[in-house]
Coordinates of N, CA and C and ligand atoms in Angstrom, one line a residue:
M123 N -7.0 -31.7 19.4 CA -6.7 -30.4 18.9 C -7.7 -30.3 17.8
A124 N -7.9 -29.2 17.5 CA -9.0 -28.2 16.9 C -9.0 -28.6 15.2
D125 N -9.3 -28.1 13.9 CA -9.1 -28.6 12.8 C -10.6 -28.3 12.1
E126 N -10.0 -28.3 10.9 CA -10.8 -27.8 10.1 C -12.8 -28.0 10.5
E127 N -12.9 -29.2 10.3 CA -14.4 -30.1 11.3 C -14.2 -30.0 12.1
R128 N -13.0 -29.9 13.3 CA -14.0 -29.6 15.0 C -13.0 -27.9 15.5
P129 N -13.9 -27.2 15.4 CA -13.0 -26.1 15.4 C -13.4 -26.3 17.4
G130 N -14.0 -26.7 17.1 CA -14.7 -26.5 18.6 C -15.5 -25.6 19.8
A131 N -16.2 -25.6 20.2 CA -17.6 -25.5 20.7 C -17.7 -23.7 20.8
Q132 N -16.1 -23.7 21.6 CA -16.7 -21.7 22.1 C -16.7 -20.9 21.4
L133 N -16.4 -20.8 19.5 CA -17.0 -20.0 19.3 C -18.2 -19.8 19.4
W134 N -19.4 -20.9 20.0 CA -20.3 -20.3 19.5 C -21.4 -20.2 21.3
V135 N -20.8 -20.4 22.0 CA -20.7 -20.2 23.1 C -21.2 -18.6 23.6
P136 N -22.3 -18.5 24.2 CA -22.1 -16.8 24.3 C -21.3 -16.2 25.3
D137 N -21.4 -15.2 25.2 CA -21.3 -15.1 26.8 C -21.7 -14.5 28.5
K138 N -22.6 -14.4 28.2 CA -24.0 -14.6 28.9 C -24.3 -16.0 29.6
H139 N -22.9 -16.6 30.5 CA -23.6 -17.9 31.0 C -25.1 -17.8 31.6
T140 N -26.0 -17.3 30.7 CA -27.0 -18.2 31.9 C -27.7 -19.4 30.7
V141 N -28.1 -20.8 31.4 CA -28.3 -21.0 31.3 C -29.8 -21.1 29.6
S142 N -30.5 -20.6 30.3 CA -31.6 -20.6 28.8 C -31.0 -19.8 27.7
A143 N -29.7 -18.8 28.1 CA -28.6 -18.4 26.7 C -28.6 -19.1 26.5
L144 N -28.2 -20.2 27.0 CA -26.8 -21.1 26.2 C -27.7 -21.7 25.5
R145 N -29.0 -22.8 26.4 CA -29.7 -23.1 25.4 C -30.3 -22.6 24.5
E146 N -30.3 -21.3 24.2 CA -31.0 -21.1 22.5 C -29.9 -21.4 22.1
A147 N -27.8 -20.9 22.6 CA -27.1 -20.2 21.7 C -26.4 -22.2 20.8
A148 N -27.1 -22.8 21.4 CA -26.6 -24.3 21.4 C -26.8 -25.0 19.9
P149 N -28.2 -24.7 19.5 CA -28.4 -25.0 18.0 C -27.5 -24.4 16.8
D150 N -27.5 -24.1 16.9 CA -25.8 -23.8 16.3 C -24.9 -23.6 15.7
C151 N -25.1 -24.1 16.8 CA -23.8 -25.4 17.6 C -22.8 -25.9 16.4
R152 N -21.3 -25.6 15.3 CA -20.5 -26.7 15.1 C -19.2 -26.8 14.5
G153 N -19.7 -26.9 16.3 CA -17.8 -26.9 16.9 C -17.3 -28.4 16.6
C154 N -18.6 -29.5 16.4 CA -17.8 -30.2 15.6 C -18.5 -30.8 14.5
E155 N -18.7 -31.9 13.6 CA -19.2 -32.7 12.6 C -20.5 -34.1 13.2
L156 N -20.5 -33.5 13.8 CA -22.1 -34.4 15.4 C -23.4 -34.2 14.8
W157 N -22.6 -32.3 13.7 CA -24.3 -31.7 13.9 C -25.1 -32.7 12.5
K158 N -24.6 -32.6 12.0 CA -25.0 -33.1 10.6 C -26.2 -34.5 9.9
N159 N -25.1 -35.2 11.2 CA -26.7 -36.6 10.7 C -27.9 -36.6 12.5
A160 N -27.3 -35.9 12.9 CA -27.9 -36.1 14.2 C -29.0 -34.6 13.4
T161 N -30.7 -35.2 14.6 CA -31.8 -34.9 14.0 C -31.7 -33.2 15.5
Q162 N -31.5 -33.4 16.8 CA -31.4 -31.5 17.1 C -30.2 -31.9 18.1
V163 N -30.0 -30.5 18.9 CA -28.6 -30.9 19.2 C -30.0 -30.9 20.7
V164 N -28.9 -31.8 22.1 CA -30.6 -31.8 22.8 C -28.7 -31.3 24.4
F165 N -30.1 -30.4 24.4 CA -29.3 -29.6 25.8 C -30.0 -29.8 27.4
G166 N -29.2 -29.3 28.7 CA -29.5 -29.8 29.0 C -31.0 -29.4 30.3
V167 N -31.3 -29.9 31.2 CA -32.7 -29.8 31.5 C -32.4 -29.7 33.1
G168 N -33.3 -29.4 33.8 CA -33.8 -29.0 35.0 C -33.3 -27.6 35.6
S169 N -33.3 -27.9 37.1 CA -32.9 -26.5 37.9 C -31.5 -26.3 37.2
P170 N -31.5 -24.5 37.0 CA -30.7 -23.6 36.8 C -30.2 -23.5 38.1
R171 N -30.3 -24.1 39.3 CA -29.7 -23.6 40.8 C -29.4 -24.0 41.2
A172 N -29.4 -26.5 40.4 CA -29.7 -26.8 41.1 C -27.8 -26.8 42.0
R173 N -28.3 -27.6 43.1 CA -27.0 -28.2 43.7 C -26.4 -29.5 43.5
L174 N -27.5 -29.9 42.2 CA -26.7 -31.9 42.1 C -26.7 -31.1 40.3
M175 N -25.7 -32.0 40.1 CA -25.6 -31.4 38.4 C -25.5 -33.2 37.6
L176 N -25.6 -33.8 36.8 CA -25.4 -35.2 36.8 C -25.4 -35.1 34.9
V177 N -24.2 -35.9 34.7 CA -23.6 -35.6 33.5 C -23.8 -36.7 32.6
G178 N -24.2 -37.6 31.6 CA -24.0 -38.3 30.9 C -23.6 -38.4 30.0
E179 N -23.6 -39.1 28.6 CA -22.3 -39.2 28.0 C -23.0 -38.3 26.3
Q180 N -24.0 -39.3 25.8 CA -24.8 -38.3 25.3 C -25.7 -38.6 24.5
P181 N -26.5 -37.8 24.0 CA -27.9 -38.1 23.7 C -28.5 -39.2 22.9
G182 N -29.6 -40.3 23.1 CA -29.5 -41.6 22.6 C -30.2 -41.6 21.6
D183 N -30.2 -42.4 20.9 CA -31.9 -42.8 19.4 C -32.9 -41.2 19.8
R184 N -33.7 -42.5 20.6 CA -34.8 -41.6 21.5 C -34.5 -39.5 22.3
E185 N -33.7 -39.4 22.3 CA -33.3 -37.9 23.4 C -32.9 -37.3 21.6
D186 N -32.0 -38.2 20.7 CA -31.7 -37.2 19.6 C -33.5 -37.1 19.0
R187 N -34.5 -37.6 18.5 CA -35.5 -37.5 17.9 C -36.4 -36.4 18.7
E188 N -36.4 -36.4 20.4 CA -37.6 -35.7 20.9 C -36.4 -34.8 21.8
G189 N -35.4 -34.4 21.4 CA -34.9 -33.2 22.1 C -34.6 -32.9 23.9
E190 N -34.6 -34.3 24.3 CA -34.8 -34.8 25.2 C -33.6 -34.8 25.7
P191 N -32.9 -34.8 26.7 CA -32.5 -35.4 27.6 C -32.8 -37.2 28.5
F192 N -32.3 -37.8 28.4 CA -32.9 -39.6 29.2 C -33.7 -39.0 29.4
I193 N -34.8 -39.6 28.1 CA -36.1 -40.4 28.5 C -36.4 -41.6 27.6
G194 N -34.8 -42.1 27.2 CA -34.5 -43.5 26.4 C -34.6 -44.3 27.7
P195 N -34.4 -45.6 27.1 CA -34.5 -46.6 28.2 C -33.9 -47.0 29.4
A196 N -32.1 -45.9 29.4 CA -31.7 -46.0 30.2 C -31.7 -45.0 31.2
A197 N -32.8 -43.8 30.8 CA -33.4 -43.4 31.8 C -34.1 -43.8 33.0
R198 N -35.1 -44.6 32.8 CA -35.3 -45.8 33.0 C -34.4 -46.3 34.7
V199 N -33.5 -46.3 34.3 CA -32.8 -47.4 35.3 C -32.4 -45.6 35.7
L200 N -31.9 -44.9 35.1 CA -32.1 -43.7 36.0 C -33.0 -43.1 37.3
D201 N -34.0 -42.6 37.0 CA -35.0 -42.7 37.6 C -34.9 -43.8 39.0
D202 N -35.7 -44.9 38.0 CA -35.6 -45.6 39.7 C -34.1 -45.8 40.5
A203 N -32.6 -45.5 40.5 CA -31.8 -45.0 41.0 C -32.0 -43.7 42.2
L204 N -32.3 -43.0 41.1 CA -32.7 -42.0 41.6 C -33.9 -41.5 42.8
D205 N -34.8 -42.3 42.4 CA -36.1 -42.9 43.2 C -35.0 -43.1 45.3
A206 N -34.4 -44.0 44.3 CA -33.8 -45.4 45.1 C -32.9 -45.2 46.5
A207 N -32.6 -43.6 45.9 CA -30.9 -43.3 46.0 C -32.0 -41.6 47.8
G208 N -33.1 -41.5 47.2 CA -34.0 -40.6 47.5 C -33.9 -39.0 46.9
I209 N -33.4 -39.0 45.9 CA -33.5 -38.1 44.4 C -34.4 -37.4 44.0
D210 N -34.9 -36.7 44.1 CA -36.1 -35.6 42.8 C -34.9 -35.0 41.8
R211 N -35.7 -36.0 41.0 CA -35.1 -35.3 39.5 C -34.9 -34.4 39.6
D212 N -36.5 -33.4 40.1 CA -37.0 -32.2 39.4 C -35.9 -31.4 40.5
D213 N -35.3 -31.9 41.2 CA -33.9 -31.2 42.0 C -33.2 -30.9 41.3
V214 N -32.5 -31.6 39.4 CA -31.5 -31.9 39.4 C -30.8 -30.9 38.5
Y215 N -29.9 -30.6 37.7 CA -30.2 -30.3 36.5 C -29.0 -31.9 36.0
L216 N -29.6 -31.5 34.5 CA -29.2 -32.9 33.8 C -28.5 -32.2 32.7
T217 N -28.4 -32.8 31.9 CA -27.1 -32.6 30.6 C -26.2 -33.8 30.5
N218 N -25.5 -33.8 28.9 CA -24.7 -34.8 28.6 C -23.3 -34.0 28.2
A219 N -22.2 -34.6 28.3 CA -20.9 -34.3 27.8 C -20.5 -34.3 26.5
V220 N -21.9 -35.1 25.8 CA -21.5 -33.6 24.3 C -23.1 -34.4 24.2
K221 N -23.3 -33.1 23.1 CA -25.0 -32.8 22.7 C -25.6 -32.9 21.4
H222 N -24.8 -33.9 20.9 CA -25.3 -34.3 19.2 C -24.7 -36.0 19.6
F223 N -26.4 -36.5 19.4 CA -25.8 -37.6 18.9 C -25.2 -38.6 18.4
R224 N -24.0 -39.2 19.0 CA -23.6 -39.9 17.4 C -23.9 -41.6 16.9
F225 N -23.6 -41.7 15.8 CA -24.4 -42.5 15.5 C -24.0 -43.5 14.2
S226 N -23.4 -44.5 13.7 CA -22.0 -45.2 13.2 C -23.9 -45.0 11.8
P227 N -22.7 -44.3 10.7 CA -23.6 -44.4 9.7 C -23.3 -45.4 8.4
A228 N -23.6 -46.7 9.4 CA -24.1 -48.2 8.4 C -25.7 -47.9 8.5
S229 N -25.7 -48.0 10.5 CA -27.1 -48.0 10.8 C -27.8 -47.2 10.1
R230 N -29.3 -47.6 9.3 CA -30.9 -47.7 8.6 C -31.7 -47.4 9.7
G231 N -32.6 -46.1 8.8 CA -34.0 -47.4 9.1 C -34.3 -46.8 10.5
K232 N -34.8 -47.8 10.7 CA -35.2 -46.5 12.5 C -33.9 -46.7 13.2
R233 N -33.9 -48.3 13.8 CA -33.3 -48.4 15.2 C -31.6 -47.6 14.4
R234 N -31.1 -46.7 15.2 CA -29.3 -46.4 14.5 C -28.6 -45.8 15.6
I235 N -27.8 -47.1 14.8 CA -26.1 -48.3 16.4 C -26.2 -47.2 16.9
H236 N -25.8 -46.9 18.6 CA -24.8 -46.0 18.7 C -23.5 -46.1 19.2
E237 N -22.8 -45.1 19.0 CA -21.4 -45.5 19.1 C -21.0 -44.0 19.9
K238 N -19.5 -45.0 20.2 CA -19.9 -43.8 21.7 C -19.0 -42.7 21.0
P239 N -19.0 -41.2 21.7 CA -18.2 -40.1 21.5 C -16.5 -40.2 21.1
A240 N -15.6 -39.6 20.8 CA -14.9 -40.4 20.6 C -13.8 -38.9 21.9
V241 N -12.8 -38.8 22.4 CA -12.1 -38.5 23.2 C -12.3 -36.7 22.5
A242 N -12.0 -36.4 20.9 CA -11.6 -35.9 20.0 C -13.9 -35.5 20.1
H243 N -14.5 -35.5 19.9 CA -16.2 -35.1 20.4 C -16.1 -34.4 22.0
I244 N -15.6 -35.0 22.8 CA -15.3 -35.0 23.8 C -14.6 -33.5 24.3
E245 N -14.4 -33.5 23.6 CA -13.3 -31.4 24.0 C -13.8 -30.6 23.0
A246 N -14.1 -31.2 22.5 CA -15.0 -30.1 21.3 C -16.3 -29.4 21.8
C247 N -16.6 -30.6 22.9 CA -17.8 -30.1 23.1 C -17.8 -29.7 24.8
H248 N -16.7 -29.9 24.4 CA -16.7 -29.4 26.7 C -16.9 -27.3 26.9
P249 N -16.5 -27.8 25.6 CA -16.5 -25.2 26.5 C -18.9 -25.5 26.2
W250 N -19.3 -26.8 26.0 CA -20.9 -26.2 26.5 C -21.3 -26.5 28.2
L251 N -20.7 -27.6 28.6 CA -20.4 -28.7 29.7 C -19.5 -27.1 30.5
A252 N -18.4 -27.1 30.7 CA -17.5 -26.0 31.0 C -18.7 -24.4 31.5
A253 N -19.4 -24.4 30.3 CA -20.2 -23.2 30.2 C -21.7 -23.1 31.2
E254 N -22.5 -24.7 31.2 CA -23.2 -25.3 32.7 C -22.8 -25.1 33.6
L255 N -21.7 -25.3 33.7 CA -21.3 -25.5 35.4 C -21.5 -24.2 35.7
D256 N -21.1 -23.0 35.0 CA -20.4 -21.6 34.4 C -21.9 -21.3 35.8
A257 N -22.4 -21.6 34.7 CA -24.7 -20.4 35.4 C -24.9 -21.7 36.1
V258 N -24.7 -23.3 35.8 CA -26.4 -23.1 37.4 C -24.2 -23.6 39.0
T259 N -23.6 -23.6 38.8 CA -23.0 -23.4 40.2 C -23.4 -25.1 41.4
P260 N -23.1 -25.9 40.8 CA -23.5 -26.9 41.5 C -22.9 -27.2 42.5
R261 N -23.4 -28.1 43.3 CA -22.2 -28.3 44.5 C -21.1 -29.3 44.3
L262 N -21.8 -30.0 43.4 CA -21.6 -31.8 43.0 C -21.6 -31.7 41.9
V263 N -20.8 -32.3 40.9 CA -21.3 -32.8 39.8 C -21.2 -34.9 40.1
V264 N -22.9 -35.7 39.7 CA -22.3 -37.3 39.6 C -21.7 -36.8 37.6
A265 N -20.8 -37.6 37.7 CA -20.6 -38.1 36.5 C -21.1 -39.4 36.0
L266 N -22.2 -39.7 34.7 CA -22.3 -40.9 34.8 C -21.6 -41.3 33.8
G267 N -20.3 -42.5 34.5 CA -19.8 -43.1 33.4 C -18.1 -42.1 32.8
A268 N -18.1 -43.4 31.8 CA -16.3 -42.5 31.6 C -16.3 -41.2 30.9
T269 N -17.2 -41.3 29.8 CA -17.3 -40.0 28.4 C -17.4 -38.7 29.6
A270 N -18.0 -38.8 31.0 CA -18.9 -37.6 31.8 C -17.3 -37.5 32.3
A271 N -16.7 -38.6 32.2 CA -15.4 -38.1 33.5 C -14.3 -37.6 33.3
R272 N -14.0 -38.1 31.6 CA -12.8 -37.6 30.8 C -13.4 -36.4 30.8
S273 N -15.1 -36.0 30.9 CA -15.3 -34.1 30.1 C -14.4 -33.5 31.1
L274 N -15.0 -34.1 32.5 CA -15.1 -33.2 33.9 C -14.1 -33.0 34.5
L275 N -13.1 -34.2 34.2 CA -11.9 -34.5 35.2 C -10.8 -33.9 34.4
G276 N -10.9 -34.4 32.4 CA -10.1 -34.0 31.1 C -8.5 -34.9 31.7
R277 N -9.1 -36.3 32.1 CA -8.5 -37.2 31.8 C -9.7 -38.4 31.5
T278 N -8.1 -39.5 31.8 CA -9.7 -41.1 31.4 C -9.3 -41.3 32.4
V279 N -11.1 -41.4 33.3 CA -10.7 -42.6 34.3 C -11.7 -43.3 34.2
R280 N -10.9 -44.2 35.1 CA -11.4 -45.7 35.6 C -12.5 -45.9 36.7
I281 N -13.8 -45.9 36.1 CA -14.8 -46.0 36.8 C -14.2 -47.1 38.3
T282 N -13.9 -48.2 37.8 CA -14.3 -48.6 39.1 C -12.9 -48.8 39.7
A283 N -12.1 -48.1 39.5 CA -11.8 -47.5 40.4 C -11.3 -45.8 40.9
E284 N -12.6 -45.4 40.9 CA -12.3 -43.9 41.0 C -13.9 -43.9 41.6
R285 N -14.6 -44.8 41.5 CA -15.9 -44.6 42.0 C -16.3 -44.2 42.3
G286 N -17.9 -42.9 43.4 CA -18.2 -43.8 44.8 C -17.8 -42.6 45.6
H287 N -16.6 -42.1 45.1 CA -16.4 -40.8 46.4 C -16.6 -39.7 45.7
V288 N -15.8 -38.6 46.7 CA -15.5 -36.3 45.8 C -14.1 -37.0 45.0
I289 N -14.3 -36.2 44.2 CA -12.9 -35.7 43.5 C -13.0 -34.6 42.1
E290 N -11.5 -33.8 43.6 CA -11.2 -32.2 42.6 C -11.1 -32.4 41.3
G291 N -12.0 -31.3 41.0 CA -12.0 -31.6 39.0 C -10.9 -29.3 38.7
P292 N -10.6 -29.9 37.7 CA -10.4 -28.5 37.6 C -11.3 -27.4 38.1
A293 N -10.4 -26.2 37.9 CA -11.5 -24.8 38.5 C -12.7 -24.1 37.3
T294 N -13.1 -24.1 38.0 CA -14.9 -23.0 36.9 C -14.0 -21.7 36.6
H295 N -14.9 -20.8 35.9 CA -15.2 -20.1 36.6 C -14.6 -19.0 37.2
A296 N -15.1 -19.6 37.9 CA -15.5 -19.0 39.1 C -14.6 -18.9 40.0
G297 N -13.9 -20.3 39.6 CA -12.7 -20.6 40.7 C -12.1 -21.8 41.7
E298 N -13.7 -22.3 41.3 CA -13.6 -22.9 42.5 C -13.4 -24.0 42.0
P299 N -12.6 -25.7 42.6 CA -12.8 -26.6 41.9 C -14.2 -27.1 41.5
T300 N -14.1 -27.9 40.5 CA -15.7 -29.1 40.2 C -15.6 -30.1 41.3
R301 N -16.3 -30.5 42.0 CA -16.7 -31.9 42.8 C -16.7 -32.0 42.6
V302 N -16.5 -33.8 41.5 CA -17.2 -34.3 40.6 C -17.3 -36.7 41.5
L303 N -18.3 -36.9 41.7 CA -17.9 -37.7 42.2 C -18.8 -39.0 40.0
V304 N -17.2 -39.9 40.3 CA -17.4 -41.2 39.3 C -18.7 -42.1 39.7
T305 N -18.9 -42.6 38.6 CA -20.2 -43.6 39.0 C -20.7 -44.2 37.6
T306 N -21.1 -45.4 37.5 CA -20.9 -45.9 36.6 C -22.4 -46.1 35.1
H307 N -22.5 -45.6 34.2 CA -23.7 -45.1 32.5 C -24.8 -46.1 33.5
P308 N -25.9 -45.7 33.5 CA -26.8 -46.4 33.4 C -27.1 -47.0 32.0
S309 N -26.9 -46.9 31.0 CA -27.2 -48.1 29.5 C -26.1 -49.3 30.4
A310 N -24.7 -49.2 30.4 CA -24.0 -50.3 31.1 C -24.6 -50.8 32.2
L311 N -25.0 -50.5 33.1 CA -26.2 -51.4 33.7 C -27.3 -52.7 33.1
L312 N -28.3 -50.8 32.6 CA -29.5 -51.7 31.2 C -28.9 -53.9 30.5
R313 N -27.5 -53.0 29.8 CA -27.1 -54.2 29.6 C -26.9 -55.6 30.7
L314 N -27.1 -55.3 31.8 CA -27.2 -56.6 32.7 C -28.0 -57.5 32.6
K315 N -29.3 -56.2 33.0 CA -31.2 -56.6 33.0 C -30.7 -58.0 32.3
G316 N -31.9 -58.8 33.1 CA -32.0 -60.1 33.3 C -30.8 -61.0 33.1
H317 N -29.6 -60.6 33.2 CA -28.7 -61.4 33.6 C -28.6 -61.4 35.2
G318 N -27.0 -62.4 35.4 CA -26.8 -61.9 36.2 C -25.9 -61.0 36.8
G319 N -25.6 -60.2 38.4 CA -24.5 -59.1 38.3 C -25.8 -57.6 38.5
W320 N -26.5 -58.1 37.9 CA -27.9 -57.1 38.0 C -28.0 -55.7 39.4
D321 N -29.0 -57.2 39.7 CA -28.9 -56.9 41.4 C -28.3 -56.0 42.1
E322 N -26.9 -56.3 41.7 CA -25.8 -55.9 42.7 C -25.1 -54.5 42.0
A323 N -24.7 -54.9 40.7 CA -24.8 -53.3 40.3 C -25.4 -52.1 39.9
F324 N -26.5 -52.8 40.2 CA -27.5 -51.5 40.4 C -28.0 -50.8 42.4
D325 N -27.7 -52.0 42.7 CA -27.3 -51.9 44.2 C -26.1 -50.6 44.8
A326 N -25.1 -51.2 43.5 CA -24.0 -49.8 43.9 C -23.6 -48.1 43.1
F327 N -24.8 -48.6 42.2 CA -25.2 -47.7 41.7 C -26.4 -46.2 42.5
V328 N -26.9 -46.9 42.8 CA -27.7 -46.8 43.6 C -27.1 -46.0 45.3
A329 N -25.6 -46.7 45.7 CA -25.3 -46.4 46.7 C -24.0 -45.3 46.1
D330 N -23.4 -45.3 45.3 CA -23.0 -43.3 44.4 C -24.1 -42.8 44.7
L331 N -25.4 -42.6 44.5 CA -26.4 -41.7 44.6 C -26.7 -40.8 45.5
E332 N -27.2 -42.2 46.6 CA -26.2 -41.7 48.2 C -25.4 -40.6 48.8
A333 N -24.5 -41.3 48.2 CA -22.9 -40.3 48.9 C -23.0 -39.2 48.1
A334 N -24.0 -38.8 46.7 CA -23.8 -38.2 46.7 C -25.0 -37.0 47.0
R335 N -26.1 -38.0 48.2 CA -26.9 -36.9 48.4 C -26.5 -36.8 49.8
A336 N -25.5 -37.2 50.8 CA -25.4 -37.7 52.0 C -24.2 -35.9 51.5
H337 N -23.2 -35.9 50.3 CA -22.1 -34.8 50.1 C -22.7 -33.4 50.1
L338 N -24.1 -33.5 49.4 CA -25.1 -31.8 49.8 C -25.0 -31.8 51.8
G339 N -25.4 -33.0 51.9 CA -26.2 -32.2 53.4 C -27.1 -32.2 53.3
Ligands
URA429 N1 -29.7 -40.5 27.4 C1 -28.7 -39.8 28.1 O1 -29.6 -37.9 27.5 N2 -28.1 -39.6 27.8 C2 -26.9 -40.5 27.9 O2 -25.7 -40.9 28.3 C3 -28.2 -42.2 27.6 C4 -29.0 -41.5 27.6
SF4_430 FE1 -21.0 -28.5 18.8 FE2 -21.8 -30.8 20.6 FE3 -23.2 -31.0 18.6 FE4 -19.8 -30.6 18.3 S1 -21.5 -32.3 19.9 S2 -22.1 -29.5 17.1 S3 -19.6 -29.7 20.0 S4 -23.7 -29.0 20.4

């Protein structure tokens, strides 16, 4: 539900849906309160004509400071998995479901503690993602984790139950259904590193990305 503090991003999304017009407009967004504590908006990057779009959760600490998505520790895992799946990062468009970093107000100094965005933030920020889909018109969108899946499909998604195959989501502006393949979030994998289960989890992630690549033909 929109309220005074969260009117939603729609008011700030320009009519012209090109990636560059969207990127230029995004820093003004006050669609929810997350802009207040964040350093800057972190918009999508990559090929504006990509056939494959990858959607993460929200910028992390490092992304927030530098203004680029997927450059922190989780990005290493993602890059390795893309490599293993034979997908060139330069051929994809990479963005997040939520464009500002949410962190715990209790965290001080250098290490700010990541907080998951709430459904209200995902919904408030959704107009940006919808506009990016409209601008890029990818053949397939990979949802990296539950937040991205929630935004793209408009419902709660259990990753383990639905991962690895193509799901038809709501229609885009062009009237075509969004084709979404859900997989795990690389940060979830990162937590397994050095523990049991890492190899299997990484291989399963790569297998999902390979399925995405196969769908593109
Ligand atoms: N970095 C991002 O940009 N998004 C994520 O979801 C995680 C790390
Ligand atoms: Fe706007 Fe999204 Fe940032 Fe909220 S998180 S202020 S909706 S860009």
